[in-house]
XYZ file of C-alpha atoms in Angstrom:
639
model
C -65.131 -96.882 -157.670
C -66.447 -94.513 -155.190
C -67.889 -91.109 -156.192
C -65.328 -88.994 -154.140
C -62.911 -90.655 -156.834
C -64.687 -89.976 -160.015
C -65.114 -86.663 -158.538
C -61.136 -85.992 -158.485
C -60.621 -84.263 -161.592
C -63.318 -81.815 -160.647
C -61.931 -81.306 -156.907
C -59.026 -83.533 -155.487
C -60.974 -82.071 -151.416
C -64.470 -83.124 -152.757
C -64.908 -84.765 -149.691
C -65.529 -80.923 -148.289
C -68.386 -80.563 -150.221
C -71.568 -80.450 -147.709
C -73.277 -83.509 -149.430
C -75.473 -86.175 -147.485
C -74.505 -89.671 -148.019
C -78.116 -90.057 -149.254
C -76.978 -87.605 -152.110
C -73.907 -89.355 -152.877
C -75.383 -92.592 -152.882
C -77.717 -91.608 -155.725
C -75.621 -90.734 -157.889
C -73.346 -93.897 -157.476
C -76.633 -95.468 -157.764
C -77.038 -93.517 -160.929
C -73.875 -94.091 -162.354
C -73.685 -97.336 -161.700
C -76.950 -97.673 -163.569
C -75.424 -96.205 -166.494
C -72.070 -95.344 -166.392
C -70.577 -91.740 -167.120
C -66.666 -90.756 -167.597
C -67.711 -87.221 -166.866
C -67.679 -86.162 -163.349
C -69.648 -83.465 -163.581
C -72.927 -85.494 -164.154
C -71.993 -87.498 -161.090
C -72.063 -83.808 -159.161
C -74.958 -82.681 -160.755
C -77.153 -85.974 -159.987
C -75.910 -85.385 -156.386
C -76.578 -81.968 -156.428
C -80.263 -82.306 -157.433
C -80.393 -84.851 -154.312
C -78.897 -82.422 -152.060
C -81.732 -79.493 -153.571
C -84.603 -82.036 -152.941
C -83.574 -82.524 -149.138
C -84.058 -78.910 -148.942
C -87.124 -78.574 -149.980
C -86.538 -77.258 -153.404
C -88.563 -79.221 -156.426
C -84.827 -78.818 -158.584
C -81.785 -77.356 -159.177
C -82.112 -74.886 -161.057
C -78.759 -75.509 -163.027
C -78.855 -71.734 -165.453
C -77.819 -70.227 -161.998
C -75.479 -72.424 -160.639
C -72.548 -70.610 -162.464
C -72.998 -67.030 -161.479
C -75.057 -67.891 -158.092
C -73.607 -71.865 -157.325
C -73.120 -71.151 -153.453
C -76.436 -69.207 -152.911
C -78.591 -71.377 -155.009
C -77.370 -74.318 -152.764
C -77.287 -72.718 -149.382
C -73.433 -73.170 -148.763
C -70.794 -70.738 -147.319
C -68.956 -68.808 -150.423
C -66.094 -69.945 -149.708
C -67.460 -73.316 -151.440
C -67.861 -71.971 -154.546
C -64.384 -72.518 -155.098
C -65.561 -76.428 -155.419
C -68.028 -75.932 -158.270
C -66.646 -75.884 -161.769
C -67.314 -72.778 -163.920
C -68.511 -75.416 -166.927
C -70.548 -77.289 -164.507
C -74.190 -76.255 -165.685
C -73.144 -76.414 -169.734
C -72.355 -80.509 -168.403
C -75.977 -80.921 -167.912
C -77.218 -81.285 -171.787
C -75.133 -84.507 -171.800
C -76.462 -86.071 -168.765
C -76.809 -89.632 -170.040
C -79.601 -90.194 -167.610
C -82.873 -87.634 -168.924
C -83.595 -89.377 -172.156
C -86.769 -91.361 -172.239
C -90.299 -91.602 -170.391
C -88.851 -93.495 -167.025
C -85.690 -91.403 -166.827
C -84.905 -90.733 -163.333
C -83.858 -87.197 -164.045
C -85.500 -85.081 -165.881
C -84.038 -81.426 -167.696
C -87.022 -79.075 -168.720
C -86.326 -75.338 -169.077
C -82.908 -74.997 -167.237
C -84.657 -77.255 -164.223
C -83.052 -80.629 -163.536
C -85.621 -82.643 -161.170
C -86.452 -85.796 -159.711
C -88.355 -87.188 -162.211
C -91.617 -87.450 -159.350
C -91.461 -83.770 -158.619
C -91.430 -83.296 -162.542
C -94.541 -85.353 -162.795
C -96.176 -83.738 -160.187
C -95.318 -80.264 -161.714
C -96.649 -81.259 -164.871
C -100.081 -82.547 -163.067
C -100.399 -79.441 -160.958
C -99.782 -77.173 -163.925
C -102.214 -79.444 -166.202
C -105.275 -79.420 -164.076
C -105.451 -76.191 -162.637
C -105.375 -74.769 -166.516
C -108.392 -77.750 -166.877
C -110.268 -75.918 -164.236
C -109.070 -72.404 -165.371
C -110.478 -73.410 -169.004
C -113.555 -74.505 -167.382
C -116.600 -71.955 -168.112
C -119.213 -71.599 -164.910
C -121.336 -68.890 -165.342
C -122.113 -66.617 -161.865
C -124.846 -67.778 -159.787
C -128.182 -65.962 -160.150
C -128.838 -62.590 -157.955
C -125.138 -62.682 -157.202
C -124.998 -58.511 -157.010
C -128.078 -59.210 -154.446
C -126.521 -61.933 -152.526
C -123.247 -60.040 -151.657
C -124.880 -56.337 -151.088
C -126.627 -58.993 -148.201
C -123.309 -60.166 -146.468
C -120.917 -57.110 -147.050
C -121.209 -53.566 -145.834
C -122.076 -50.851 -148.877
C -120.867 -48.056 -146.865
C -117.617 -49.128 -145.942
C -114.747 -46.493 -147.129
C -112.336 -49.484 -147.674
C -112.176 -49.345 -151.660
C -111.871 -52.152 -152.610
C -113.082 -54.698 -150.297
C -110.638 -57.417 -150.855
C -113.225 -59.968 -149.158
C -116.021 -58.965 -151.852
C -113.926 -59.075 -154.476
C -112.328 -62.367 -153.430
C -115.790 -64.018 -152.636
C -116.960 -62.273 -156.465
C -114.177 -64.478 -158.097
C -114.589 -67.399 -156.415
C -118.628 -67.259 -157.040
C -118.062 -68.126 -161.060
C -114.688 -70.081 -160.945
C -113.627 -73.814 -160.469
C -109.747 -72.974 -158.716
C -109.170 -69.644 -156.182
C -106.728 -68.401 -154.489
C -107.096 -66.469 -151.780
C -103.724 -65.252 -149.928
C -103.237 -62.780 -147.091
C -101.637 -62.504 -143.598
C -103.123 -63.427 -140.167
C -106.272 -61.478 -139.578
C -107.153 -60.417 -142.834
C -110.352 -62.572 -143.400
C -109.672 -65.717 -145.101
C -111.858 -67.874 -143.297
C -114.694 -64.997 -143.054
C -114.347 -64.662 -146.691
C -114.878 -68.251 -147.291
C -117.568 -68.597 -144.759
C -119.929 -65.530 -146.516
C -119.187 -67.709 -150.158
C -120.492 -70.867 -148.421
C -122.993 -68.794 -147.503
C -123.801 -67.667 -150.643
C -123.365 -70.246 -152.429
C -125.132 -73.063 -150.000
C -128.440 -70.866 -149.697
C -128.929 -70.707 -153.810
C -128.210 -74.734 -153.746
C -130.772 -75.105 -150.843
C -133.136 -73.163 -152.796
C -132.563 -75.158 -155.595
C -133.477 -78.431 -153.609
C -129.916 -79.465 -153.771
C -127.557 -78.831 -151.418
C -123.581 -78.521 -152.031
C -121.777 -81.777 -150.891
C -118.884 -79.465 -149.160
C -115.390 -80.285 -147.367
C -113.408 -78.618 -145.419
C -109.586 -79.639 -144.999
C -106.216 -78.487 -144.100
C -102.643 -80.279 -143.697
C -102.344 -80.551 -140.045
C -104.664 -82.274 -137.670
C -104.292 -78.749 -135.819
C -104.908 -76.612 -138.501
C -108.170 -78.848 -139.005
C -109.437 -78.134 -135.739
C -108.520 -74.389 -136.069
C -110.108 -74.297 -139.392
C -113.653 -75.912 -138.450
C -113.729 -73.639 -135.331
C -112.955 -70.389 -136.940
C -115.836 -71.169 -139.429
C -118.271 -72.756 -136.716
C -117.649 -68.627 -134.834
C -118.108 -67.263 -138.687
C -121.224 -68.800 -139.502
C -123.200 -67.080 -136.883
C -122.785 -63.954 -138.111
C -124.247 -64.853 -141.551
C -127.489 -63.415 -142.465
C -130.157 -66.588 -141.001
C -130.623 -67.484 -144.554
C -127.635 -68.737 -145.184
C -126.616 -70.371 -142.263
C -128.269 -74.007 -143.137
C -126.030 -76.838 -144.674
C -122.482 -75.062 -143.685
C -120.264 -77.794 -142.739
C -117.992 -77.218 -139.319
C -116.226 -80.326 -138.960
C -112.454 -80.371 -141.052
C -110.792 -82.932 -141.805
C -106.384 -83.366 -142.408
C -105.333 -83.712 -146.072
C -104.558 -87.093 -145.981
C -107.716 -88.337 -144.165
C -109.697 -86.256 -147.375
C -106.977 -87.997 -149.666
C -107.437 -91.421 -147.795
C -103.653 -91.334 -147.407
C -101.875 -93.717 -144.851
C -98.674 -92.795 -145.566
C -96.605 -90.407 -147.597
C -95.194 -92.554 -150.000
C -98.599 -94.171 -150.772
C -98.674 -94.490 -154.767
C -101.655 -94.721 -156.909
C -104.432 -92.769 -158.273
C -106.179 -91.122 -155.737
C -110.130 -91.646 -155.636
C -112.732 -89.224 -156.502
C -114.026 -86.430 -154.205
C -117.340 -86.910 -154.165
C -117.680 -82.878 -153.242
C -119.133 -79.953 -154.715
C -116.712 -77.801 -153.483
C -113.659 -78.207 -151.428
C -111.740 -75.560 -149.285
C -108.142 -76.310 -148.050
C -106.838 -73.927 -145.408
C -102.810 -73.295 -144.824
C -101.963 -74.045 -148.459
C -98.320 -73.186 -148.257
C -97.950 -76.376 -145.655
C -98.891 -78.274 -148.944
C -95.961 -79.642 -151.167
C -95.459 -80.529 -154.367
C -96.753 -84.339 -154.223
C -99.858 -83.721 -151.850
C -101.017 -81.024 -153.815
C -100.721 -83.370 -157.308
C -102.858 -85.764 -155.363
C -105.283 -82.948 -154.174
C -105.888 -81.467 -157.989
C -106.275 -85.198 -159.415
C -108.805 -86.072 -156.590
C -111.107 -83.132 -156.639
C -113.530 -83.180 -159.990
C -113.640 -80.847 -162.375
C -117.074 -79.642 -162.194
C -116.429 -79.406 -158.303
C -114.971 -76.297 -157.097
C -111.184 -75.912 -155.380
C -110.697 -72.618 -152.766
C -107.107 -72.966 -151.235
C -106.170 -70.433 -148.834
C -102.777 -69.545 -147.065
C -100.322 -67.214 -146.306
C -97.929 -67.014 -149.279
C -95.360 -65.304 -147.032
C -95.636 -68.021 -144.080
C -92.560 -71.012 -144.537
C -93.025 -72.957 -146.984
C -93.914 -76.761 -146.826
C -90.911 -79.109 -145.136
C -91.216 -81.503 -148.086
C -90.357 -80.280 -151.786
C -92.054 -77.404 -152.927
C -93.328 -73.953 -152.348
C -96.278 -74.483 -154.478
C -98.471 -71.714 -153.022
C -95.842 -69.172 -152.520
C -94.763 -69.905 -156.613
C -98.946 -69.700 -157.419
C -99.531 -66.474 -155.633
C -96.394 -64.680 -157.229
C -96.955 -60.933 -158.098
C -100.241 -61.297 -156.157
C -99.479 -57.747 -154.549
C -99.625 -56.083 -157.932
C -102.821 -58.200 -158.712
C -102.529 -57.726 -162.819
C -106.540 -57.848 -163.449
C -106.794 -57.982 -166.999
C -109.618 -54.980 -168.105
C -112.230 -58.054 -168.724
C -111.589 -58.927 -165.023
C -111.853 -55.508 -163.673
C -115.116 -55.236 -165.321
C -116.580 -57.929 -164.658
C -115.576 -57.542 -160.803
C -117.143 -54.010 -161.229
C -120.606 -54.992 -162.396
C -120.662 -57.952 -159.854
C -119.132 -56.630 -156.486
C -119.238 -52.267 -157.390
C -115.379 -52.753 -156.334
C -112.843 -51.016 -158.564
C -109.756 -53.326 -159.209
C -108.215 -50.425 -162.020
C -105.341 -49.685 -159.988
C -104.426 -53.096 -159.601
C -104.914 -53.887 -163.249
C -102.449 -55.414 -165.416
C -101.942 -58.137 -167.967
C -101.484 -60.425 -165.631
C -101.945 -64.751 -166.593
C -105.487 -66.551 -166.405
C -103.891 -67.403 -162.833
C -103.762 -64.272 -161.894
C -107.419 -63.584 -162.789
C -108.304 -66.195 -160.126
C -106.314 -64.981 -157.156
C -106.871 -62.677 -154.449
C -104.510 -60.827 -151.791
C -106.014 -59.983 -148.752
C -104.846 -57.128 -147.474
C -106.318 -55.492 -144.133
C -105.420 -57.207 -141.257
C -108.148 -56.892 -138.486
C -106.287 -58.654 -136.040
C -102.897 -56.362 -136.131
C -103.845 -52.532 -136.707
C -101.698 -50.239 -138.246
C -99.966 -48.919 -134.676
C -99.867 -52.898 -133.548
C -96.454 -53.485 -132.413
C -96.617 -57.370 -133.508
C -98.227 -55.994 -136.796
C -95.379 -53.439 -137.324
C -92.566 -56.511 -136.185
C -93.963 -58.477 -139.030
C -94.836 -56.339 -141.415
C -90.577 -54.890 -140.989
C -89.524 -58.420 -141.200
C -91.669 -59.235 -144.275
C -90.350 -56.878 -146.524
C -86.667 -56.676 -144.799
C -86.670 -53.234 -143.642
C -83.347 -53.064 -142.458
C -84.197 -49.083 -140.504
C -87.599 -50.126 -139.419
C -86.369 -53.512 -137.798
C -83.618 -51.322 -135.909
C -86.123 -48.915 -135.032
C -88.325 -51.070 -133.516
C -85.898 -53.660 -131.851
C -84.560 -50.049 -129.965
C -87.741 -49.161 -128.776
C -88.947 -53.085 -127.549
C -88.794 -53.170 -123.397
C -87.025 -55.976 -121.609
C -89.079 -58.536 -120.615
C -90.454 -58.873 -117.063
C -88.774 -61.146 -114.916
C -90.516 -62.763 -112.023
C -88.746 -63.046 -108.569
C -91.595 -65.820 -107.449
C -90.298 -69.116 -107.939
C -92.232 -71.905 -110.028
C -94.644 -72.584 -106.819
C -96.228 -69.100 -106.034
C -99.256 -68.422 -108.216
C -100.068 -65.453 -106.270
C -99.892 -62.324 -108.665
C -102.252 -61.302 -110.708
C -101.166 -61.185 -114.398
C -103.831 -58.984 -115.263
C -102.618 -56.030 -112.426
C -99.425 -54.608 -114.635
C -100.250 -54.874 -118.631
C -97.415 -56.009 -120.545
C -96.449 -54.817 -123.705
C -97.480 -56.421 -126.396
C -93.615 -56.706 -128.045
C -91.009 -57.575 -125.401
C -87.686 -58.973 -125.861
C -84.617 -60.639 -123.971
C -81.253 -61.269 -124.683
C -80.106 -64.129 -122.330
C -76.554 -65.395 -121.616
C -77.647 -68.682 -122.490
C -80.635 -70.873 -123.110
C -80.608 -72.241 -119.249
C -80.612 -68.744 -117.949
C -82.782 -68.005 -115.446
C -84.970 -64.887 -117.305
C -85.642 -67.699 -120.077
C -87.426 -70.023 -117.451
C -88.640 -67.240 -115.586
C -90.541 -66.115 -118.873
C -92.053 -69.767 -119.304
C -92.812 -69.487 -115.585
C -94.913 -66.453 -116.165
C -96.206 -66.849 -119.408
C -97.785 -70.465 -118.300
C -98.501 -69.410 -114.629
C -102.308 -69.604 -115.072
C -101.536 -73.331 -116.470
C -99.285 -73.899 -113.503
C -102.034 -72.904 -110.882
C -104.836 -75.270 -112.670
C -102.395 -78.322 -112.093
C -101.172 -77.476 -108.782
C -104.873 -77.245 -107.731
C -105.539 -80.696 -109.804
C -102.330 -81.979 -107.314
C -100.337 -82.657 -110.298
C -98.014 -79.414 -110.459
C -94.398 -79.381 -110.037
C -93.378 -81.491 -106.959
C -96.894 -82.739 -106.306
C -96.756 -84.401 -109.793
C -95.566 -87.472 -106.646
C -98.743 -87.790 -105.948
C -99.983 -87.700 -108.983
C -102.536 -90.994 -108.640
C -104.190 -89.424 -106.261
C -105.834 -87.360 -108.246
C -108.641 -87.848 -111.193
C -108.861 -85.256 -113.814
C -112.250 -84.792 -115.440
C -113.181 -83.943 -118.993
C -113.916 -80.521 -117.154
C -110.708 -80.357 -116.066
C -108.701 -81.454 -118.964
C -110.192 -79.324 -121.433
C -109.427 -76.408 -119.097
C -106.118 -77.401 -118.930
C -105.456 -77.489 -122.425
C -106.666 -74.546 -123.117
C -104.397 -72.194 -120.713
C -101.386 -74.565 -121.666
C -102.489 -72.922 -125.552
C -101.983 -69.516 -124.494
C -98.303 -69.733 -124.311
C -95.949 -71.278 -126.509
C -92.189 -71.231 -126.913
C -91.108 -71.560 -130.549
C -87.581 -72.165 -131.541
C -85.857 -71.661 -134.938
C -83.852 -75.292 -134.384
C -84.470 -79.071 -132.973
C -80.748 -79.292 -132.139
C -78.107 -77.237 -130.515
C -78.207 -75.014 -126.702
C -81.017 -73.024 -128.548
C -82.887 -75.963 -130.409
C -86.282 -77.381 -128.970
C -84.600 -80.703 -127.647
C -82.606 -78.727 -125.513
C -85.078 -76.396 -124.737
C -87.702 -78.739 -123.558
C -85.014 -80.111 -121.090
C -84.538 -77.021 -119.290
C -88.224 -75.720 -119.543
C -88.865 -79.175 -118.239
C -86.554 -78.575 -115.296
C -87.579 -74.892 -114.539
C -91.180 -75.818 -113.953
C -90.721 -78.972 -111.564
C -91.456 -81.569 -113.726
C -89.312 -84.638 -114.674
C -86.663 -84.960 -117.353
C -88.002 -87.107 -118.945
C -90.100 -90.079 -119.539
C -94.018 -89.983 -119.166
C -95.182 -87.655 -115.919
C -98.584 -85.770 -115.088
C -98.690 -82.471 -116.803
C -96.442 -83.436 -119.738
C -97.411 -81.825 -122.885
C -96.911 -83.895 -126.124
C -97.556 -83.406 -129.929
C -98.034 -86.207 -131.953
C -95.421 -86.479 -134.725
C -96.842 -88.583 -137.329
C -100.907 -89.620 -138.351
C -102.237 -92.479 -136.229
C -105.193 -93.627 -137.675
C -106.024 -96.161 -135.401
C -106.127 -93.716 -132.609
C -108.100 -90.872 -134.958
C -104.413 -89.173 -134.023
C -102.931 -86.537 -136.374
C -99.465 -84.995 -137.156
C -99.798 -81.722 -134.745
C -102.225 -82.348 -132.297
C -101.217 -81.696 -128.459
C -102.498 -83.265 -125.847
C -101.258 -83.490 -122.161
C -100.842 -86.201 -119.700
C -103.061 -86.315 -116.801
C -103.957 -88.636 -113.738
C -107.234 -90.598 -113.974
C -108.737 -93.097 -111.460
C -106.172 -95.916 -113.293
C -103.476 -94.210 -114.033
C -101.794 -91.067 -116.378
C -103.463 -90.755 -119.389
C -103.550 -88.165 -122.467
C -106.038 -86.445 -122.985
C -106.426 -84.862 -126.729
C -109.852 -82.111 -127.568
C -111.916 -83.015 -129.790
C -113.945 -80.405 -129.531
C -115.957 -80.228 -126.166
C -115.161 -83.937 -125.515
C -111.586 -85.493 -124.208
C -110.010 -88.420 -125.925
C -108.068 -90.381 -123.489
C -105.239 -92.546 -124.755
C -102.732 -94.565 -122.780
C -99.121 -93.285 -122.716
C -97.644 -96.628 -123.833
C -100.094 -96.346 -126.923
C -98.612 -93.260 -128.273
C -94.869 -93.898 -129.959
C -94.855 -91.173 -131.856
C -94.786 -88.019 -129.982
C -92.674 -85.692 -128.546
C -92.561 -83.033 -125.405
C -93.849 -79.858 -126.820
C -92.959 -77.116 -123.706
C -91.073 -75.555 -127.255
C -91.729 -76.703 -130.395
C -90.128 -75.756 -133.869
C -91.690 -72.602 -135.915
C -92.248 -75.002 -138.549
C -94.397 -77.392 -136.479
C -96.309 -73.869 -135.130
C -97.632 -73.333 -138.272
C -101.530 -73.723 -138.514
C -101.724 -72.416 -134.423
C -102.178 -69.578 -132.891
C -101.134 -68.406 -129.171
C -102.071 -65.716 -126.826
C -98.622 -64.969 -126.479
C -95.432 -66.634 -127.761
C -92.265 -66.342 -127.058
C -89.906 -66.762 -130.485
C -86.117 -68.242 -129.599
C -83.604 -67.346 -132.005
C -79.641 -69.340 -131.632
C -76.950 -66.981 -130.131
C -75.073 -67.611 -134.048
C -76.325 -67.498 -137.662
C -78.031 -70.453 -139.830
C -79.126 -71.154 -143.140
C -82.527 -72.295 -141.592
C -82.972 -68.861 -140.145
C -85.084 -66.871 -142.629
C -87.519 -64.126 -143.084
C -90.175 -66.504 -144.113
C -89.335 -68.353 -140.443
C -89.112 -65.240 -138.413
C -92.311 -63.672 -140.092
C -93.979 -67.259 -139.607
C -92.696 -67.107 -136.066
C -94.014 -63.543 -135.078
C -97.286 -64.442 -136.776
C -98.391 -67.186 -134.309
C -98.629 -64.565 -131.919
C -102.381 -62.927 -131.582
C -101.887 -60.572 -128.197
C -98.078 -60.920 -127.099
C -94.509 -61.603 -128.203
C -91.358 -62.121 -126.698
C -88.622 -62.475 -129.313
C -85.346 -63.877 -127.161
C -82.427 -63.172 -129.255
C -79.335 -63.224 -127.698
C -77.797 -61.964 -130.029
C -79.568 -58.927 -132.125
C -76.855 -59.073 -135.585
C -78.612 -63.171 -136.194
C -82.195 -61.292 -136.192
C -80.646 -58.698 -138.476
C -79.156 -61.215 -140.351
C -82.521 -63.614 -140.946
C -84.697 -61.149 -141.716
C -82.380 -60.420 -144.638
C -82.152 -63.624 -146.061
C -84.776 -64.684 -148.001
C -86.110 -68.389 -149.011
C -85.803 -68.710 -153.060
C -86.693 -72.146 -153.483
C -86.593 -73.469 -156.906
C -89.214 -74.926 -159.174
C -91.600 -74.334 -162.159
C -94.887 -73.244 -160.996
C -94.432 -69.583 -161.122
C -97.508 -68.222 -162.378
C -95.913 -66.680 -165.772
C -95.646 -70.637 -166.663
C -99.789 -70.502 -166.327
C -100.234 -67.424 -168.729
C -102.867 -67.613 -171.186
């Protein structure tokens, strides 16, 4: 019997019901495990299925009654298809009893049993390391009077306070937007900390990670710029080489089981937390040692990770309000001299380890990018009007794709523009990519390899020089879309960007920019890194930074990449462009978010360009938050 049948008596239409076939195949699988007459287990194993493709560790069945449709992301006219009794028919589910259950029902939660599990380990060892006494390290009150700035007015200093906490704790969390001095904080702790260990005659084994091969780069070179303006001191033993997650983890593949191997790290710093999901992060907490020391570091408001989870976002909850307990404030007091009582609180022994960064250095207060972000953050319906009103049209070039003539640098551009094309093949939309990649353009037309002269293409032999240069100005721009598919979607869009600048439809050509798509170890490849295709004496290769040297890599080697003229938001994360242009579809979607629009914006350090062709789905998506369900909320941590 199929599960559309022993779903009848619930709904004779169930075959409306926006399940995957993955989702109904588990819980045939399920049932035909362990048979049950009731149909509404059958929904509700299918249900959690359907939750766990969307990212969400459960379903979170106490508010499927009141909240069904919005809980699972589905039109309301679907509610009509859930039964009012359906969350009471979870107590009886006949398959949560026992250790190896596949389901498991723990506070109103029904999960996966892995995403359970790796609750349960997250939540276990980060109260381990919470429980963990460290005392502060000598001439600590000394040490940070040396690397922050007495006389600043900024009370408190969010950066002294953070590197305070950090200084006599096993597990931080530090959380802020772009430009607010994550990786500067952590830098002045390594400082701090490296200099009393050098002193000591033993140095801190330290390692530096994030998620994305990207983000890795991003990471070391952000701290590499830091470390010079450390007092001399403290500048000996800082590592500036990061590594991905799963190269830390010695992961080859995602659904690599087994207990992870010791770190064998003094301390370990993890950059773009909220990339991390629910199983990775289980892995990271078992693999780091106790007596070593855990800093993760993100943007609690940034998308959350594609896989299950929104483990930073659910750590860092109620960071805004802080919640110091009066110990904590004290102790901050005598260490730092900053004055945490108006953030004080009884907040959980979480709470007491967490930090939210809150001055942005890179967006002002009168930034228009800051203002964008900071409206579409908190979902100020009057602010986002305001400022969509007041955002110019973007410039349009008359030059076609071949005249490099102008001078970008003649006529400033504003630093928010927007467009509203007719459609994603309009001409302002590749006249914007034409512009905002000119410089780019102009280094491969004088390589020989630019639009029509990609022909002759052999001819020419790119240097290290060269490619390196030609990485960098493709960097400054960067089309992100909010979709893969659809007119609007990045398939699509790399298509007709591909068109509009000269090059080929398809297949490999000189000047093709690629990001790879999955972790090729054999090739020191990771998930995120760009590289672009270029002629050498023997043909087109790749060529991928590492660093100030090229990697170059033969096209046929690479089968796992894709053309990156756009890529998605979610793929963006962990970059940063001079200027980015941020495509929204021409009709709402449950993918479009606040979290992806503020994500979106975010990427951009100097210049945006939001094309919205319609302005009621930018309305609509910075109104519609991301809720994803799970237990980690930091209440469940309280002492």
């Amino acid at each position: 019997m199929t599960l559309l049948a022993l779903l009848e008596p619930i709904e004779p239409a169930a075959s409306g019901l926006p399940l995957t076939p993955l989702d109904m195949a588990f819980a045939q699988f399920l049932h035909q495990a362990q048979p049950s007459a009731d149909p509404r287990h059958l929904l509700l194993a299918a249900l959690t299925s359907h939750q766990y493709g969307r990212g969400h560790a459960c379903l979170d069945v106490t508010l499927l009654a009141e909240h069904g449709v919005a809980v699972l992301g589905w039109a309301p006219g679907l509610q009509a298809f859930l039964p009012e009794d359906l969350a009471a028919g979870a107590a009886s589910l006949p398959w949560i009893h026992g250790t190896a259950s596949p389901l498991v029902l723990a506070a109103g939660r029904l999960y996966l049993r892995r995403n359970w599990q790796a609750e349960q380990t997250i939540r276990a060892a980060i109260l381990a390391r919470l429980t963990l006494p460290m005392a502060a390290p000598e001439g600590l009150v000394e040490s940070l009077n040396s690397l922050f700035d007495a006389s600043t007015s900024t009370q408190p200093d969010w950066q002294k306070v953070a590197c305070a906490l950090a200084a006599h704790g096993r597990f931080t969390l530090i959380t802020g937007g772009p430009g607010t001095g994550k990786t500067t904080t952590v830098v002045r702790l390594l400082g701090l900390l490296q200099s009393q260990a050098v002193a000591a005659g033993k140095p801190l084994r330290i390692a530096l990670a994030a998620p994305t091969g990207k983000a890795a780069a991003r990471l070391g070179e952000s701290i590499a710029q830091a470390v010079q303006h450390l007092p001399p001191q403290m500048q000996a033993h800082i590592p500036t080489q990061a590594q991905t997650l799963h190269a830390l983890l010695h992961l080859r593949s995602s659904s690599q089981t087994g207990a992870p191997p010791a770190l064998a790290f003094d301390l370990v710093v993890v950059d773009e937390a909220s990339m991390i999901d629910l199983a990775l992060m289980a892995r990271l907490l078992v693999a780091v040692p106790l007596q070593a020391s855990l800093i993760l570091l993100g943007d609690k408001d940034q998308l959350a990770s594609v896989e299950a989870g929104a483990v930073l976002g659910q750590l860092c909850a109620g960071a805004e309000q802080g919640a110091y307990l009066p110990e904590t404030v004290q102790w901050v007091s005598t260490h730092s001299g900053q004055d945490l009582s108006a953030w004080a609180g009884q907040g959980s022994r979480l709470a007491q380890h967490t930090v939210m960064l809150r001055q942005s250095r890179r967006f002002a207060a009168d930034s228009l990018i800051g203002q964008w972000a900071r409206a579409v953050n908190t979902g100020q319906r009057a602010e986002l009007e305001r400022l969509w009103q007041a955002t110019p049209v973007a410039y349009q070039p008359a030059a076609a794709v071949d005249d490099f003539q102008a001078d970008l640098h003649l006529q400033p551009s504003p630093a928010v523009t927007r467009l509203q094309p007719a459609s994603a093949r309009a001409a302002d939309v590749a006249g914007l990519a034409q512009r905002g990649w000119q410089q780019w353009l102009g280094q491969l037309k004088a390589l020989g390899t630019g639009g029509q002269a990609a022909k002759q293409a052999k001819q020419a032999n790119c240097t290290d020089a060269q490619a390196l240069a030609l990485l960098a100005a493709f960097a400054q721009f960067q089309v992100l879309c909010a979709l893969r598919e659809g007119a609007w979607g990045v398939t699509a869009m790399n298509r007709s960007l591909s068109h509009a600048l000269g090059f080929a439809p398809e297949g490999w050509f000189a000047g093709r920019p690629v990001m790879v798509t999955r972790n090729d170890y054999h090739l020191n490849l990771m998930n995120g890194d760009v590289g672009l295709c270029l002629p050498r004496a023997k043909g087109l290769r790749v060529a991928f930074a590492l660093g100030d040297t090229v990697r170059w890599v033969l096209p046929s080697r690479l089968d796992a990449v894709e053309t990156v003229f756009a890529m998605t938001v979610h793929k963006s994360q962990g970059s940063e462009f001079e200027h980015v242009a941020l495509v929204l579809p021409d009709v709402a979607s449950p993918v479009l978010t606040r979290e992806l629009l503020y994500t979106g914006i975010t990427r951009a350090k100097q210049r945006l360009t939001l094309v919205v062709p319609q302005a009621g789905v930018l309305r609509q998506a910075a109104q519609t938050q991301i809720l994803r369900s799970g237990g980690l909320f930091f209440e469940s941590l309280a002492t």
